[in-house]
C-alpha positions as protocol buffer text, in pm:
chain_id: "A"
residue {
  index: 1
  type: UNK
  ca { x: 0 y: 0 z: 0 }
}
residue {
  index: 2
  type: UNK
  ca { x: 130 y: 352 z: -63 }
}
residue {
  index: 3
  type: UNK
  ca { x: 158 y: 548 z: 240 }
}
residue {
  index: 4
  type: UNK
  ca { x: -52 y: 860 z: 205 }
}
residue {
  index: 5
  type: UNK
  ca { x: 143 y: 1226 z: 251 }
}
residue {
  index: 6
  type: UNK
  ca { x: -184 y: 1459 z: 233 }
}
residue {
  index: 7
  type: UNK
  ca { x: -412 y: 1584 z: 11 }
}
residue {
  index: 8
  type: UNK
  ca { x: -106 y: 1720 z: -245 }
}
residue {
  index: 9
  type: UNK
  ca { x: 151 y: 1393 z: -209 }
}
residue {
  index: 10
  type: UNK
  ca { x: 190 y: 1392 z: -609 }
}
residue {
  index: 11
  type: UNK
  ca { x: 245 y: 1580 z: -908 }
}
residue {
  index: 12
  type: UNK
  ca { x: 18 y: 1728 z: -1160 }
}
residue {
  index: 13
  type: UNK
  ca { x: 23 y: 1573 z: -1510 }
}
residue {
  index: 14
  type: UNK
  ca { x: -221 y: 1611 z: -1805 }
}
residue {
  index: 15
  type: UNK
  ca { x: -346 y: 1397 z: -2077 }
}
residue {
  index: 16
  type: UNK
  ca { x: -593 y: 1426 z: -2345 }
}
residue {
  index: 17
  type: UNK
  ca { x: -905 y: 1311 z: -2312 }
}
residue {
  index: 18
  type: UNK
  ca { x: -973 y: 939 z: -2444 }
}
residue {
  index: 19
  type: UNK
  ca { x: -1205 y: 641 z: -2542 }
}
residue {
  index: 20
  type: UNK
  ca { x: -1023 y: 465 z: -2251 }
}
residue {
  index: 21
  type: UNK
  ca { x: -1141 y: 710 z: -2011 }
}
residue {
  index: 22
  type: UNK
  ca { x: -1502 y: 603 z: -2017 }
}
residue {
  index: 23
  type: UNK
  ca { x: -1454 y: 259 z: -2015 }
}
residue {
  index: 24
  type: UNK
  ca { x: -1202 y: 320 z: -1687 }
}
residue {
  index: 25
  type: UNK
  ca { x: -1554 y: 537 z: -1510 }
}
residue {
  index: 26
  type: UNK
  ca { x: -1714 y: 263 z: -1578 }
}
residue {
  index: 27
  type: UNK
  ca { x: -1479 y: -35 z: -1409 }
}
residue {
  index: 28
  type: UNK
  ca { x: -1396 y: 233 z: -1128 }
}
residue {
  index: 29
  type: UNK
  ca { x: -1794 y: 330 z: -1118 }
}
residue {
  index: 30
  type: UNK
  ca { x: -1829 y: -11 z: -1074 }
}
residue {
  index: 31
  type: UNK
  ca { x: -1582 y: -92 z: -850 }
}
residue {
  index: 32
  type: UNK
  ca { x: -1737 y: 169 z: -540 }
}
residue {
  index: 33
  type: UNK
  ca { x: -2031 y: 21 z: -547 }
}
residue {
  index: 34
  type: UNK
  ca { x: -1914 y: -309 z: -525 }
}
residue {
  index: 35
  type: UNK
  ca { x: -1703 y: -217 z: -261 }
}
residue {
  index: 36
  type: UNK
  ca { x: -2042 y: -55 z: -66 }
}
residue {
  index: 37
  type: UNK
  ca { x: -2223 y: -383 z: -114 }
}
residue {
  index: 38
  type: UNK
  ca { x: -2583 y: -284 z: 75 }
}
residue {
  index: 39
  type: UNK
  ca { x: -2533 y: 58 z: 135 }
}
residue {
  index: 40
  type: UNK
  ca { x: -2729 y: 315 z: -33 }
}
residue {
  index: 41
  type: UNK
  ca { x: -2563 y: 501 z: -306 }
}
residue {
  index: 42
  type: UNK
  ca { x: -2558 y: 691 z: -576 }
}
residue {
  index: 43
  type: UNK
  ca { x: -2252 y: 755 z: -814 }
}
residue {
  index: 44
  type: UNK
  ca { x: -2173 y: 1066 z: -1077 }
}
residue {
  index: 45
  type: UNK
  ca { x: -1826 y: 1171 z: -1244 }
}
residue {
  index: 46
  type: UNK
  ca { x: -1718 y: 1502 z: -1114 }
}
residue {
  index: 47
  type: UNK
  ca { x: -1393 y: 1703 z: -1282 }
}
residue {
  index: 48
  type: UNK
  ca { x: -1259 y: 1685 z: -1609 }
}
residue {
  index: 49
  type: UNK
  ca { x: -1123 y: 1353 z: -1667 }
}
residue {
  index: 50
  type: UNK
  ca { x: -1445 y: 1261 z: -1866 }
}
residue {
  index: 51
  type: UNK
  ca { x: -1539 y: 1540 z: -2061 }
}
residue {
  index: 52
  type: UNK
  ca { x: -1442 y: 1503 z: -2452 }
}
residue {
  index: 53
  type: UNK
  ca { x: -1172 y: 1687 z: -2649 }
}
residue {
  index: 54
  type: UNK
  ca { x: -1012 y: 1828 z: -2329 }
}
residue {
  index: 55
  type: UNK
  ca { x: -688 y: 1760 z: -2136 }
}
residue {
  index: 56
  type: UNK
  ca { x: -737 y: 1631 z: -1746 }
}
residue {
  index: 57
  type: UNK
  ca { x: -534 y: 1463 z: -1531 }
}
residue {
  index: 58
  type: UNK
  ca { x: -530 y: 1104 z: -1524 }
}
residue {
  index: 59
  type: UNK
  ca { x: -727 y: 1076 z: -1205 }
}
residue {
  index: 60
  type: UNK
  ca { x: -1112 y: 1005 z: -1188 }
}
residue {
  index: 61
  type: UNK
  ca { x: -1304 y: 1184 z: -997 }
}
residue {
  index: 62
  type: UNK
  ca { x: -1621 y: 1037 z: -813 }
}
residue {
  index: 63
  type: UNK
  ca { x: -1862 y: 1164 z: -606 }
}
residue {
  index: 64
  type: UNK
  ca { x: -2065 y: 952 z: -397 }
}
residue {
  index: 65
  type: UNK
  ca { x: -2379 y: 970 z: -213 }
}
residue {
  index: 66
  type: UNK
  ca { x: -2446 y: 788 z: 90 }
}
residue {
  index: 67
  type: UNK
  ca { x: -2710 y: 862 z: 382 }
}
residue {
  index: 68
  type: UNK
  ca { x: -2539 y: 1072 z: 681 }
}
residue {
  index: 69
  type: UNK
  ca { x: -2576 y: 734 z: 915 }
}
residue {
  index: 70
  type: UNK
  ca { x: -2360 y: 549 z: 640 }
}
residue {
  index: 71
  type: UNK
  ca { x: -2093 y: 753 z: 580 }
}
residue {
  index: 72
  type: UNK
  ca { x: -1859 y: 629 z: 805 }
}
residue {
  index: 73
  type: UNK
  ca { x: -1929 y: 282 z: 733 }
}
residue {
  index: 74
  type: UNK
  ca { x: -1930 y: 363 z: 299 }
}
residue {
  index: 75
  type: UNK
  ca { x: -1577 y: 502 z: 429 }
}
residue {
  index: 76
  type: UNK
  ca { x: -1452 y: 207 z: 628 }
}
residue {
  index: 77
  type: UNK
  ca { x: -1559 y: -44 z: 335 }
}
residue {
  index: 78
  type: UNK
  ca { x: -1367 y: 142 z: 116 }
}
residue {
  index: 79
  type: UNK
  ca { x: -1086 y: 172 z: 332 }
}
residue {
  index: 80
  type: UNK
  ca { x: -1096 y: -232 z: 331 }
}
residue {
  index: 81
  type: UNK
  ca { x: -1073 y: -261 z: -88 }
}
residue {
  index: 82
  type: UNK
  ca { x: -711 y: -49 z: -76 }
}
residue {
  index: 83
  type: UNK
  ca { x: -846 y: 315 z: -64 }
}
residue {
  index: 84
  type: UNK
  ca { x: -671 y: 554 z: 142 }
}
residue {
  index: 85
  type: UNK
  ca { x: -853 y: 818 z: 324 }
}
residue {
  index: 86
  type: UNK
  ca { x: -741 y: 1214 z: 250 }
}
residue {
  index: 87
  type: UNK
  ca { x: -818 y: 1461 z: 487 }
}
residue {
  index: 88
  type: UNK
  ca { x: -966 y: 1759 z: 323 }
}
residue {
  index: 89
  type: UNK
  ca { x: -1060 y: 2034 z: 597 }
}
residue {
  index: 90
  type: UNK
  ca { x: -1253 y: 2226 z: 436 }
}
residue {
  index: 91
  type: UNK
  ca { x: -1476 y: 2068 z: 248 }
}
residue {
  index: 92
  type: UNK
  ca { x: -1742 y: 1875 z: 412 }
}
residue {
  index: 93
  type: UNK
  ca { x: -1655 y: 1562 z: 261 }
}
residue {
  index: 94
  type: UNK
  ca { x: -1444 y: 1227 z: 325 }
}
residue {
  index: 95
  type: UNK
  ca { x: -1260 y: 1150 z: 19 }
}
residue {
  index: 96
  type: UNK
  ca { x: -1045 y: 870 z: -57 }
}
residue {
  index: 97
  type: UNK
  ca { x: -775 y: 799 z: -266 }
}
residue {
  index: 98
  type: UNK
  ca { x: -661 y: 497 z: -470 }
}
residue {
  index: 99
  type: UNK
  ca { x: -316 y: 483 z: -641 }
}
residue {
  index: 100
  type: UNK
  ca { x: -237 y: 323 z: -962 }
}
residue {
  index: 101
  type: UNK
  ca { x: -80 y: -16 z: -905 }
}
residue {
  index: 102
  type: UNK
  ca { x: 309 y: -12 z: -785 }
}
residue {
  index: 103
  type: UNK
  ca { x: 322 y: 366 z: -798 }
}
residue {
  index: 104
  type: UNK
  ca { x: 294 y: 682 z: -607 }
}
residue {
  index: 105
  type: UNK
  ca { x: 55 y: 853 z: -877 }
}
residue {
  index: 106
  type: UNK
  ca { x: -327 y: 838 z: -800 }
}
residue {
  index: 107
  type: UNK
  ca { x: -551 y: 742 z: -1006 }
}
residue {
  index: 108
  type: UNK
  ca { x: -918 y: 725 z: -890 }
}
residue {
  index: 109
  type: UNK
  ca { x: -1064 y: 1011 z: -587 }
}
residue {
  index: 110
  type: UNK
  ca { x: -1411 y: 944 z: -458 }
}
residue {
  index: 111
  type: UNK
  ca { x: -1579 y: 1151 z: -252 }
}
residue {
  index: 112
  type: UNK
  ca { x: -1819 y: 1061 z: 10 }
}
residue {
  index: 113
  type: UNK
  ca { x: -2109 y: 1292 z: 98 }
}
residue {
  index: 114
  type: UNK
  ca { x: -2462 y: 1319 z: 235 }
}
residue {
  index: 115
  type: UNK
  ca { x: -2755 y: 1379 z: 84 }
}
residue {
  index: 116
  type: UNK
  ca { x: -2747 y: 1789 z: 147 }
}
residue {
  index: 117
  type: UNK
  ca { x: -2383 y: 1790 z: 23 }
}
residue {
  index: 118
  type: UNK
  ca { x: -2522 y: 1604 z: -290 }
}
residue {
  index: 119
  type: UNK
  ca { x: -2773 y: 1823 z: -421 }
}
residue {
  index: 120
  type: UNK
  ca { x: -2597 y: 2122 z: -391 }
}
residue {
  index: 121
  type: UNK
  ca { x: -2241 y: 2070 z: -497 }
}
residue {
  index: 122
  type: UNK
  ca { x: -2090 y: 2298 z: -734 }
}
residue {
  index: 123
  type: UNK
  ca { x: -1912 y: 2009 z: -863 }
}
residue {
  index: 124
  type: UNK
  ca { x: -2177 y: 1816 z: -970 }
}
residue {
  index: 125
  type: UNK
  ca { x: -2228 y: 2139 z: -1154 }
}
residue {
  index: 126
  type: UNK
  ca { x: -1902 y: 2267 z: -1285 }
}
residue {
  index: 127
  type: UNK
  ca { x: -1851 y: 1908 z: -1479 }
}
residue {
  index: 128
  type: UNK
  ca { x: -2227 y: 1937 z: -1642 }
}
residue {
  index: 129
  type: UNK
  ca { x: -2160 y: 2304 z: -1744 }
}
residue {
  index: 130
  type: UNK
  ca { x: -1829 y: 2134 z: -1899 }
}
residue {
  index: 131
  type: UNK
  ca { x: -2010 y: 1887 z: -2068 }
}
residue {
  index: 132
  type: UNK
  ca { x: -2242 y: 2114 z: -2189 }
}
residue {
  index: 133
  type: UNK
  ca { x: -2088 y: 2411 z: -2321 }
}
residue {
  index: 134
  type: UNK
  ca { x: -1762 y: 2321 z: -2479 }
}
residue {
  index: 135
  type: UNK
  ca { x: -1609 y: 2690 z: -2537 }
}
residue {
  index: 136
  type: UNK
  ca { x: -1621 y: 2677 z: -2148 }
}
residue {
  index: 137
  type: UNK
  ca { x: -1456 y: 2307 z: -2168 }
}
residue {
  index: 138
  type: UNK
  ca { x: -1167 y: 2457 z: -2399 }
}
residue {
  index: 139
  type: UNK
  ca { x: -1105 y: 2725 z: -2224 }
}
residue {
  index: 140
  type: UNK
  ca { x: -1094 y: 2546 z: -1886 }
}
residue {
  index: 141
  type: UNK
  ca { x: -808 y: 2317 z: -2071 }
}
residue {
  index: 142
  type: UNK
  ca { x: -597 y: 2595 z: -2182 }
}
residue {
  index: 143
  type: UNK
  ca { x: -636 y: 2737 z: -1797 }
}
residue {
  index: 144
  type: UNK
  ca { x: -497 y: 2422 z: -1657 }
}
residue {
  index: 145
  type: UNK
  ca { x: -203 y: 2419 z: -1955 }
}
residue {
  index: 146
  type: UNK
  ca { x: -133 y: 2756 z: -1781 }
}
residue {
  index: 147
  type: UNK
  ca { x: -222 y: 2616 z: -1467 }
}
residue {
  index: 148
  type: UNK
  ca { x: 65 y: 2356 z: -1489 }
}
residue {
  index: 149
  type: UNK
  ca { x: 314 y: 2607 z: -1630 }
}
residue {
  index: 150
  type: UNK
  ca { x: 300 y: 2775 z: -1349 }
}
residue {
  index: 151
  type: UNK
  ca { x: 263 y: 2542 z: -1093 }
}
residue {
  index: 152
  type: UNK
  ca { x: 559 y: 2336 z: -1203 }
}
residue {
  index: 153
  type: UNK
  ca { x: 331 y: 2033 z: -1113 }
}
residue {
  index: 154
  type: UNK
  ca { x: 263 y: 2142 z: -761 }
}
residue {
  index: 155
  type: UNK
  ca { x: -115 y: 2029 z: -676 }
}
residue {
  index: 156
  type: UNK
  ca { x: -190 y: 2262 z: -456 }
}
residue {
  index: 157
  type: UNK
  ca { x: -58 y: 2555 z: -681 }
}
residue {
  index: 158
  type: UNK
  ca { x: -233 y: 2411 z: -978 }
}
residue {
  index: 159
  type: UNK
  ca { x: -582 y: 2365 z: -784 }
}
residue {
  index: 160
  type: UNK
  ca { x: -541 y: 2733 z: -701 }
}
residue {
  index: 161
  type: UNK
  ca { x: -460 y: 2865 z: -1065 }
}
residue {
  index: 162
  type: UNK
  ca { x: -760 y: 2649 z: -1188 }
}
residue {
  index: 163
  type: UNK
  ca { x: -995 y: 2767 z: -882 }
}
residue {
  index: 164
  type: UNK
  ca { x: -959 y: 3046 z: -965 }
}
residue {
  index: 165
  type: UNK
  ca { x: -1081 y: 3026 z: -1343 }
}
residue {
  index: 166
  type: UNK
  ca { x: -1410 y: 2838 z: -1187 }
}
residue {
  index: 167
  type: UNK
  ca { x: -1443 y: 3115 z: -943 }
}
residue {
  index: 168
  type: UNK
  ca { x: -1439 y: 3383 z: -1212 }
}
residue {
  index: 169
  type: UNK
  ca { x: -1704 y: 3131 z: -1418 }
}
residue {
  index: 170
  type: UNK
  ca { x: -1937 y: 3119 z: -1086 }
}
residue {
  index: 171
  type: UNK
  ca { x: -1931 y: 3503 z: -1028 }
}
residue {
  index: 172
  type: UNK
  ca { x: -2038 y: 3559 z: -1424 }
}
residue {
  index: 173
  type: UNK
  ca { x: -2303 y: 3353 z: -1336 }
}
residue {
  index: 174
  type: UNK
  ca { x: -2202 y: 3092 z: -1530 }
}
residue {
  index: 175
  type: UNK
  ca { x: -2241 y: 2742 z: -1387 }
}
């Protein structure tokens, strides 16, 4: 198992979009809710990683909805399938981490949240505005181009270059 540093223990890469990216939502998608077995769920892509003709990293990006009274125990079975939990302060959320195999480089986030969390996450939102509206998709790719310029790979850099752009989008009223 790879021992988790935090939140930012890897470095930002980005890849073009690809057929192989669906079908790896759908083993991952797949996967979690295995993994939950009885508890009640649902599961949508968040981020970029699925959104055609744009560049993403190579992670996928799930969030999942469980009932308040399950989340620790949605957390604890994934816990017990190899995902490693991230502490994320301030977001209301548990997320966890897996890692592609025999490296430090993640490769599948999901995030656990309740029902309130759920229906009004601006993720959940950001990725359908992306899906819908690809002059908003392009540009979002040639911010995190820029993004990863400047960072030099640094995640936490890079999530604030990027946060920035979706800021700007949600104060034009965008998303």
């Amino acid at each position: 198992m790879t021992p988790v540093r935090g939140r930012y223990d890897y470095t930002v890469e980005l890849v073009f979009h690809d057929v192989e990216a669906v079908a790896q939502y759908h083993r991952d998608r797949s996967t979690v809710g295995v993994a939950l077995g009885d508890v009640d769920h649902a599961i949508e892509p968040i981020g970029s990683r699925l959104v055609p003709g744009i560049w993403s990293k190579p992670i996928m990006d799930l969030m999942v909805r469980v009932e308040d009274h399950d989340l620790p125990r949605a957390a604890a079975l994934l816990a017990g399938t190899g995902f490693q939990a991230i502490t994320i302060a301030e977001l209301s959320r548990t997320m966890l981490r897996r890692y592609r195999p025999g490296t430090a480089a993640p490769n599948l986030h999901v995030h656990l949240v309740t029902p309130d969390a759920w229906s009004a996450s601006p993720e959940r939102a950001f990725h359908r505005l992306l899906r819908e509206r690809p002059a908003v998709a392009t540009a979002y790719s040639a911010v995190k181009h820029l993004a990863l310029e400047l960072s030099g790979g640094d995640p936490q850099r890079y999530g604030t270059v990027k946060g920035r752009f979706i800021e700007w989008l949600a104060e034009a009223g965008r998303p």
